[in-house]
Amino acid sequence: MAHAFFLGVELEEHDSSVDATLIILEKEQEADAAPGFRLDHARRCVEDSPDALADRIQSLVAERPYIGRTNIVVNRSAGPGPALLEALSDRGLDPIAVTLTGGSGTVAGETDEVGVSLGRADAIRTLAELHRDGQLVVEDHTTEAASHLARGLQRAAEVLDEADGDQDTPEAAGSTLDPLGASGPHVVSAALAAWCGTERSFDPSQHLKETPQTRHPGGDQRG
């Protein structure tokens, strides 16, 4: 069975400290079956600087079973994002920069960087679809971060069901994916990991597809 890890990093800046949510999803796949994802690590940490956070991430991905199998995905649109990306690159970790936008769709980054601009709701939708379709497992984790993620996933799945339902019914009439954009840092971090996981093969050195998708494999693309 092939497997790889995807670390999503969502950031907040508070005065002189950097508040980070780190979610690692493990991707597994057998033969031609649809890939499955499992929550492997969920933590919130506060560091004094982007450099200190980069050191923590470097130590984390150097552990087994992550070493050599982990893709790091950072929200560049967050305040400390650019500085963290630079610090990770300086350590040879080859992070993927994602600029989350309020729109929809995906735009490839510049030719000299590994990164994309991605609609925030699109990324979270990818995560919610995996969860709704039984391709994402978040059980057996007792950290506070994992609990926040589980609650956020439940809410995201409800929003997705309402938006995808029969719009002629009172329950779904007028429902949109807009509430997904208000999801918390735990969901955003997991969404970064899940979105990248649906875009990449099991080779961490492989670049993103030339035309990134905004849906998980086997699903119908929806607006």
PDB file of C-alpha atoms in Angstrom:
ATOM      1  CA  MET A   1       0.000   0.000   0.000  1.00  0.00           C
ATOM      2  CA  ALA A   2       1.424   3.396  -1.020  1.00  0.00           C
ATOM      3  CA  HIS A   3       1.239   6.171   1.531  1.00  0.00           C
ATOM      4  CA  ALA A   4       2.436   9.730   2.057  1.00  0.00           C
ATOM      5  CA  PHE A   5       1.900  12.580   4.517  1.00  0.00           C
ATOM      6  CA  PHE A   6       0.630  16.126   3.995  1.00  0.00           C
ATOM      7  CA  LEU A   7       1.229  18.835   6.587  1.00  0.00           C
ATOM      8  CA  GLY A   8      -1.086  21.845   6.396  1.00  0.00           C
ATOM      9  CA  VAL A   9       0.069  24.997   8.205  1.00  0.00           C
ATOM     10  CA  GLU A  10      -2.398  27.771   9.047  1.00  0.00           C
ATOM     11  CA  LEU A  11      -0.994  30.857  10.743  1.00  0.00           C
ATOM     12  CA  GLU A  12      -2.069  33.748  12.917  1.00  0.00           C
ATOM     13  CA  GLU A  13       0.111  36.561  14.233  1.00  0.00           C
ATOM     14  CA  HIS A  14      -0.355  37.943  17.750  1.00  0.00           C
ATOM     15  CA  ASP A  15       1.949  40.842  18.624  1.00  0.00           C
ATOM     16  CA  SER A  16       5.441  39.307  18.594  1.00  0.00           C
ATOM     17  CA  SER A  17       4.396  35.634  18.496  1.00  0.00           C
ATOM     18  CA  VAL A  18       3.331  33.269  15.717  1.00  0.00           C
ATOM     19  CA  ASP A  19       0.299  31.065  16.367  1.00  0.00           C
ATOM     20  CA  ALA A  20       0.287  27.985  14.121  1.00  0.00           C
ATOM     21  CA  THR A  21      -2.087  25.076  13.602  1.00  0.00           C
ATOM     22  CA  LEU A  22      -0.340  21.980  12.260  1.00  0.00           C
ATOM     23  CA  ILE A  23      -2.458  19.192  10.788  1.00  0.00           C
ATOM     24  CA  ILE A  24      -0.906  16.109   9.178  1.00  0.00           C
ATOM     25  CA  LEU A  25      -3.053  13.837   7.033  1.00  0.00           C
ATOM     26  CA  GLU A  26      -1.806  10.438   5.907  1.00  0.00           C
ATOM     27  CA  LYS A  27      -2.833   9.417   2.395  1.00  0.00           C
ATOM     28  CA  GLU A  28      -3.133   5.725   1.592  1.00  0.00           C
ATOM     29  CA  GLN A  29      -4.122   3.980  -1.612  1.00  0.00           C
ATOM     30  CA  GLU A  30      -4.346   0.420  -2.831  1.00  0.00           C
ATOM     31  CA  ALA A  31      -4.070  -0.350  -6.562  1.00  0.00           C
ATOM     32  CA  ASP A  32      -6.804   1.498  -8.470  1.00  0.00           C
ATOM     33  CA  ALA A  33      -8.981   2.197  -5.413  1.00  0.00           C
ATOM     34  CA  ALA A  34      -9.856   5.752  -4.403  1.00  0.00           C
ATOM     35  CA  PRO A  35      -7.309   7.219  -1.974  1.00  0.00           C
ATOM     36  CA  GLY A  36      -8.117   7.396   1.712  1.00  0.00           C
ATOM     37  CA  PHE A  37      -6.947   9.991   4.243  1.00  0.00           C
ATOM     38  CA  ARG A  38      -6.418   9.666   7.981  1.00  0.00           C
ATOM     39  CA  LEU A  39      -5.705  12.316  10.584  1.00  0.00           C
ATOM     40  CA  ASP A  40      -2.226  11.540  11.886  1.00  0.00           C
ATOM     41  CA  HIS A  41      -1.231  14.673  13.823  1.00  0.00           C
ATOM     42  CA  ALA A  42      -3.106  17.734  15.099  1.00  0.00           C
ATOM     43  CA  ARG A  43      -1.452  20.405  17.207  1.00  0.00           C
ATOM     44  CA  ARG A  44      -1.609  24.131  17.847  1.00  0.00           C
ATOM     45  CA  CYS A  45       1.665  25.761  18.811  1.00  0.00           C
ATOM     46  CA  VAL A  46       2.910  29.272  19.570  1.00  0.00           C
ATOM     47  CA  GLU A  47       6.472  30.300  18.717  1.00  0.00           C
ATOM     48  CA  ASP A  48       8.412  33.525  19.070  1.00  0.00           C
ATOM     49  CA  SER A  49       9.193  33.855  15.361  1.00  0.00           C
ATOM     50  CA  PRO A  50       8.768  32.227  11.928  1.00  0.00           C
ATOM     51  CA  ASP A  51      12.329  30.883  12.284  1.00  0.00           C
ATOM     52  CA  ALA A  52      11.438  29.155  15.550  1.00  0.00           C
ATOM     53  CA  LEU A  53       8.320  27.685  13.942  1.00  0.00           C
ATOM     54  CA  ALA A  54      10.388  26.478  10.974  1.00  0.00           C
ATOM     55  CA  ASP A  55      12.719  24.717  13.419  1.00  0.00           C
ATOM     56  CA  ARG A  56       9.735  22.982  15.036  1.00  0.00           C
ATOM     57  CA  ILE A  57       8.359  21.874  11.676  1.00  0.00           C
ATOM     58  CA  GLN A  58      11.783  20.665  10.578  1.00  0.00           C
ATOM     59  CA  SER A  59      12.075  18.551  13.734  1.00  0.00           C
ATOM     60  CA  LEU A  60       8.567  17.172  13.251  1.00  0.00           C
ATOM     61  CA  VAL A  61       9.025  16.031   9.651  1.00  0.00           C
ATOM     62  CA  ALA A  62      12.435  14.542  10.500  1.00  0.00           C
ATOM     63  CA  GLU A  63      10.687  12.003  12.752  1.00  0.00           C
ATOM     64  CA  ARG A  64       9.490   8.599  11.627  1.00  0.00           C
ATOM     65  CA  PRO A  65       7.285   7.918   9.744  1.00  0.00           C
ATOM     66  CA  TYR A  66       7.266  11.442   8.252  1.00  0.00           C
ATOM     67  CA  ILE A  67      10.873  11.707   7.129  1.00  0.00           C
ATOM     68  CA  GLY A  68      11.145  11.750   3.337  1.00  0.00           C
ATOM     69  CA  ARG A  69       7.389  11.305   2.884  1.00  0.00           C
ATOM     70  CA  THR A  70       5.897  14.638   3.926  1.00  0.00           C
ATOM     71  CA  ASN A  71       4.673  17.542   1.805  1.00  0.00           C
ATOM     72  CA  ILE A  72       4.450  20.868   3.677  1.00  0.00           C
ATOM     73  CA  VAL A  73       1.683  23.257   2.611  1.00  0.00           C
ATOM     74  CA  VAL A  74       1.655  26.797   4.053  1.00  0.00           C
ATOM     75  CA  ASN A  75      -1.006  29.501   3.883  1.00  0.00           C
ATOM     76  CA  ARG A  76       1.044  32.307   2.376  1.00  0.00           C
ATOM     77  CA  SER A  77      -1.832  34.801   2.746  1.00  0.00           C
ATOM     78  CA  ALA A  78      -1.520  34.746   6.538  1.00  0.00           C
ATOM     79  CA  GLY A  79       0.672  37.494   8.036  1.00  0.00           C
ATOM     80  CA  PRO A  80       3.756  35.378   8.907  1.00  0.00           C
ATOM     81  CA  GLY A  81       3.284  33.161   5.824  1.00  0.00           C
ATOM     82  CA  PRO A  82       5.981  34.616   3.548  1.00  0.00           C
ATOM     83  CA  ALA A  83       8.566  34.671   6.352  1.00  0.00           C
ATOM     84  CA  LEU A  84       7.809  31.065   7.301  1.00  0.00           C
ATOM     85  CA  LEU A  85       8.028  29.936   3.680  1.00  0.00           C
ATOM     86  CA  GLU A  86      11.440  31.587   3.385  1.00  0.00           C
ATOM     87  CA  ALA A  87      12.630  30.002   6.632  1.00  0.00           C
ATOM     88  CA  LEU A  88      11.453  26.544   5.532  1.00  0.00           C
ATOM     89  CA  SER A  89      13.092  26.965   2.126  1.00  0.00           C
ATOM     90  CA  ASP A  90      16.350  27.992   3.811  1.00  0.00           C
ATOM     91  CA  ARG A  91      16.214  24.647   5.630  1.00  0.00           C
ATOM     92  CA  GLY A  92      15.770  22.769   2.357  1.00  0.00           C
ATOM     93  CA  LEU A  93      12.195  21.674   3.093  1.00  0.00           C
ATOM     94  CA  ASP A  94      10.639  22.777  -0.243  1.00  0.00           C
ATOM     95  CA  PRO A  95       7.272  24.041   1.094  1.00  0.00           C
ATOM     96  CA  ILE A  96       4.235  24.630  -1.122  1.00  0.00           C
ATOM     97  CA  ALA A  97       2.840  28.162  -0.920  1.00  0.00           C
ATOM     98  CA  VAL A  98      -0.946  28.499  -1.126  1.00  0.00           C
ATOM     99  CA  THR A  99      -2.523  31.937  -1.317  1.00  0.00           C
ATOM    100  CA  LEU A 100      -6.109  31.574  -0.153  1.00  0.00           C
ATOM    101  CA  THR A 101      -8.557  33.911  -1.855  1.00  0.00           C
ATOM    102  CA  GLY A 102     -12.189  34.834  -1.365  1.00  0.00           C
ATOM    103  CA  GLY A 103     -13.072  33.688  -4.875  1.00  0.00           C
ATOM    104  CA  SER A 104     -13.195  30.242  -6.411  1.00  0.00           C
ATOM    105  CA  GLY A 105     -10.959  28.266  -8.722  1.00  0.00           C
ATOM    106  CA  THR A 106      -7.218  27.671  -8.780  1.00  0.00           C
ATOM    107  CA  VAL A 107      -4.397  29.625 -10.412  1.00  0.00           C
ATOM    108  CA  ALA A 108      -0.858  28.278 -10.706  1.00  0.00           C
ATOM    109  CA  GLY A 109       1.939  30.279  -9.127  1.00  0.00           C
ATOM    110  CA  GLU A 110       4.864  31.839 -10.903  1.00  0.00           C
ATOM    111  CA  THR A 111       7.056  29.479 -12.917  1.00  0.00           C
ATOM    112  CA  ASP A 112       9.904  29.750 -10.411  1.00  0.00           C
ATOM    113  CA  GLU A 113       7.881  28.774  -7.346  1.00  0.00           C
ATOM    114  CA  VAL A 114       5.865  25.826  -6.084  1.00  0.00           C
ATOM    115  CA  GLY A 115       2.543  27.405  -5.241  1.00  0.00           C
ATOM    116  CA  VAL A 116      -0.981  28.305  -6.245  1.00  0.00           C
ATOM    117  CA  SER A 117      -3.770  30.754  -5.531  1.00  0.00           C
ATOM    118  CA  LEU A 118      -6.793  28.813  -4.322  1.00  0.00           C
ATOM    119  CA  GLY A 119     -10.310  29.798  -3.304  1.00  0.00           C
ATOM    120  CA  ARG A 120     -10.659  29.298   0.456  1.00  0.00           C
ATOM    121  CA  ALA A 121     -14.113  27.725   0.112  1.00  0.00           C
ATOM    122  CA  ASP A 122     -12.805  25.425  -2.661  1.00  0.00           C
ATOM    123  CA  ALA A 123     -10.081  24.059  -0.404  1.00  0.00           C
ATOM    124  CA  ILE A 124     -12.485  23.479   2.468  1.00  0.00           C
ATOM    125  CA  ARG A 125     -14.988  21.888   0.122  1.00  0.00           C
ATOM    126  CA  THR A 126     -12.376  19.336  -0.933  1.00  0.00           C
ATOM    127  CA  LEU A 127     -11.859  18.456   2.741  1.00  0.00           C
ATOM    128  CA  ALA A 128     -15.610  18.309   3.483  1.00  0.00           C
ATOM    129  CA  GLU A 129     -16.258  16.063   0.465  1.00  0.00           C
ATOM    130  CA  LEU A 130     -13.569  13.616   1.572  1.00  0.00           C
ATOM    131  CA  HIS A 131     -15.127  13.538   5.041  1.00  0.00           C
ATOM    132  CA  ARG A 132     -18.693  13.187   3.746  1.00  0.00           C
ATOM    133  CA  ASP A 133     -17.718  10.425   1.307  1.00  0.00           C
ATOM    134  CA  GLY A 134     -15.934   8.371   3.960  1.00  0.00           C
ATOM    135  CA  GLN A 135     -12.455   8.970   2.538  1.00  0.00           C
ATOM    136  CA  LEU A 136     -11.227  10.912   5.593  1.00  0.00           C
ATOM    137  CA  VAL A 137     -10.965   9.393   9.077  1.00  0.00           C
ATOM    138  CA  VAL A 138     -10.379  11.628  12.125  1.00  0.00           C
ATOM    139  CA  GLU A 139     -11.065   9.141  14.929  1.00  0.00           C
ATOM    140  CA  ASP A 140      -8.828   8.100  17.837  1.00  0.00           C
ATOM    141  CA  HIS A 141      -7.332  11.534  18.478  1.00  0.00           C
ATOM    142  CA  THR A 142      -7.771  13.216  21.839  1.00  0.00           C
ATOM    143  CA  THR A 143      -5.937  16.525  21.406  1.00  0.00           C
ATOM    144  CA  GLU A 144      -7.834  19.780  21.635  1.00  0.00           C
ATOM    145  CA  ALA A 145      -6.809  20.588  18.063  1.00  0.00           C
ATOM    146  CA  ALA A 146      -8.304  17.307  16.822  1.00  0.00           C
ATOM    147  CA  SER A 147     -11.559  18.053  18.670  1.00  0.00           C
ATOM    148  CA  HIS A 148     -11.733  21.489  17.043  1.00  0.00           C
ATOM    149  CA  LEU A 149     -11.133  19.885  13.667  1.00  0.00           C
ATOM    150  CA  ALA A 150     -13.839  17.244  14.161  1.00  0.00           C
ATOM    151  CA  ARG A 151     -16.418  19.896  15.069  1.00  0.00           C
ATOM    152  CA  GLY A 152     -15.389  22.084  12.152  1.00  0.00           C
ATOM    153  CA  LEU A 153     -15.617  19.153   9.752  1.00  0.00           C
ATOM    154  CA  GLN A 154     -19.130  18.347  10.933  1.00  0.00           C
ATOM    155  CA  ARG A 155     -20.228  21.923  10.294  1.00  0.00           C
ATOM    156  CA  ALA A 156     -18.515  22.001   6.876  1.00  0.00           C
ATOM    157  CA  ALA A 157     -20.241  18.764   5.883  1.00  0.00           C
ATOM    158  CA  GLU A 158     -23.601  20.245   6.893  1.00  0.00           C
ATOM    159  CA  VAL A 159     -22.957  23.341   4.773  1.00  0.00           C
ATOM    160  CA  LEU A 160     -21.964  21.119   1.847  1.00  0.00           C
ATOM    161  CA  ASP A 161     -25.091  18.989   2.170  1.00  0.00           C
ATOM    162  CA  GLU A 162     -27.315  22.062   2.259  1.00  0.00           C
ATOM    163  CA  ALA A 163     -25.649  23.649  -0.762  1.00  0.00           C
ATOM    164  CA  ASP A 164     -25.715  20.428  -2.787  1.00  0.00           C
ATOM    165  CA  GLY A 165     -29.289  19.535  -1.849  1.00  0.00           C
ATOM    166  CA  ASP A 166     -32.457  20.100  -3.815  1.00  0.00           C
ATOM    167  CA  GLN A 167     -32.709  23.884  -3.902  1.00  0.00           C
ATOM    168  CA  ASP A 168     -36.478  23.603  -4.189  1.00  0.00           C
ATOM    169  CA  THR A 169     -36.759  22.252  -0.648  1.00  0.00           C
ATOM    170  CA  PRO A 170     -37.122  24.671   2.297  1.00  0.00           C
ATOM    171  CA  GLU A 171     -34.016  23.197   3.961  1.00  0.00           C
ATOM    172  CA  ALA A 172     -31.694  23.862   1.038  1.00  0.00           C
ATOM    173  CA  ALA A 173     -33.294  26.835  -0.702  1.00  0.00           C
ATOM    174  CA  GLY A 174     -30.769  29.632  -1.111  1.00  0.00           C
ATOM    175  CA  SER A 175     -27.948  27.683   0.569  1.00  0.00           C
ATOM    176  CA  THR A 176     -24.422  28.470  -0.607  1.00  0.00           C
ATOM    177  CA  LEU A 177     -20.856  27.506   0.221  1.00  0.00           C
ATOM    178  CA  ASP A 178     -20.126  30.984   1.610  1.00  0.00           C
ATOM    179  CA  PRO A 179     -20.147  29.789   5.262  1.00  0.00           C
ATOM    180  CA  LEU A 180     -17.157  27.566   4.493  1.00  0.00           C
ATOM    181  CA  GLY A 181     -15.035  30.704   4.200  1.00  0.00           C
ATOM    182  CA  ALA A 182     -15.581  31.382   7.901  1.00  0.00           C
ATOM    183  CA  SER A 183     -14.089  28.058   9.018  1.00  0.00           C
ATOM    184  CA  GLY A 184     -11.488  28.143  11.787  1.00  0.00           C
ATOM    185  CA  PRO A 185      -7.736  27.520  11.568  1.00  0.00           C
ATOM    186  CA  HIS A 186      -7.991  23.781  12.272  1.00  0.00           C
ATOM    187  CA  VAL A 187     -10.269  23.232   9.278  1.00  0.00           C
ATOM    188  CA  VAL A 188      -8.160  25.507   7.066  1.00  0.00           C
ATOM    189  CA  SER A 189      -4.960  23.680   8.008  1.00  0.00           C
ATOM    190  CA  ALA A 190      -6.558  20.296   7.262  1.00  0.00           C
ATOM    191  CA  ALA A 191      -8.026  21.683   4.023  1.00  0.00           C
ATOM    192  CA  LEU A 192      -4.569  22.726   2.828  1.00  0.00           C
ATOM    193  CA  ALA A 193      -3.268  19.227   3.531  1.00  0.00           C
ATOM    194  CA  ALA A 194      -6.267  17.501   1.936  1.00  0.00           C
ATOM    195  CA  TRP A 195      -6.260  19.674  -1.158  1.00  0.00           C
ATOM    196  CA  CYS A 196      -2.565  19.042  -1.742  1.00  0.00           C
ATOM    197  CA  GLY A 197      -3.057  15.351  -1.053  1.00  0.00           C
ATOM    198  CA  THR A 198      -5.613  15.103  -3.847  1.00  0.00           C
ATOM    199  CA  GLU A 199      -3.238  16.918  -6.208  1.00  0.00           C
ATOM    200  CA  ARG A 200      -0.022  14.986  -5.643  1.00  0.00           C
ATOM    201  CA  SER A 201       1.176  11.447  -6.149  1.00  0.00           C
ATOM    202  CA  PHE A 202       3.052   9.589  -3.415  1.00  0.00           C
ATOM    203  CA  ASP A 203       6.381  11.137  -4.446  1.00  0.00           C
ATOM    204  CA  PRO A 204       7.072  14.194  -2.200  1.00  0.00           C
ATOM    205  CA  SER A 205       9.546  15.535  -4.791  1.00  0.00           C
ATOM    206  CA  GLN A 206       6.877  15.724  -7.503  1.00  0.00           C
ATOM    207  CA  HIS A 207       5.525  19.167  -8.343  1.00  0.00           C
ATOM    208  CA  LEU A 208       1.839  19.966  -8.408  1.00  0.00           C
ATOM    209  CA  LYS A 209      -0.119  19.103 -11.536  1.00  0.00           C
ATOM    210  CA  GLU A 210       0.165  21.704 -14.281  1.00  0.00           C
ATOM    211  CA  THR A 211      -3.577  22.289 -14.060  1.00  0.00           C
ATOM    212  CA  PRO A 212      -4.540  21.843 -10.400  1.00  0.00           C
ATOM    213  CA  GLN A 213      -8.076  20.675  -9.694  1.00  0.00           C
ATOM    214  CA  THR A 214     -10.505  21.890  -7.045  1.00  0.00           C
ATOM    215  CA  ARG A 215     -12.201  18.554  -6.414  1.00  0.00           C
ATOM    216  CA  HIS A 216     -11.071  15.175  -5.138  1.00  0.00           C
ATOM    217  CA  PRO A 217     -10.471  12.325  -7.604  1.00  0.00           C
ATOM    218  CA  GLY A 218     -13.634  10.588  -8.713  1.00  0.00           C
ATOM    219  CA  GLY A 219     -15.943  13.434  -7.664  1.00  0.00           C
ATOM    220  CA  ASP A 220     -17.975  15.780  -9.795  1.00  0.00           C
ATOM    221  CA  GLN A 221     -16.633  19.324 -10.018  1.00  0.00           C
ATOM    222  CA  ARG A 222     -19.152  21.751  -8.649  1.00  0.00           C
ATOM    223  CA  GLY A 223     -19.156  25.499  -8.316  1.00  0.00           C
TER     224      GLY A 223
END
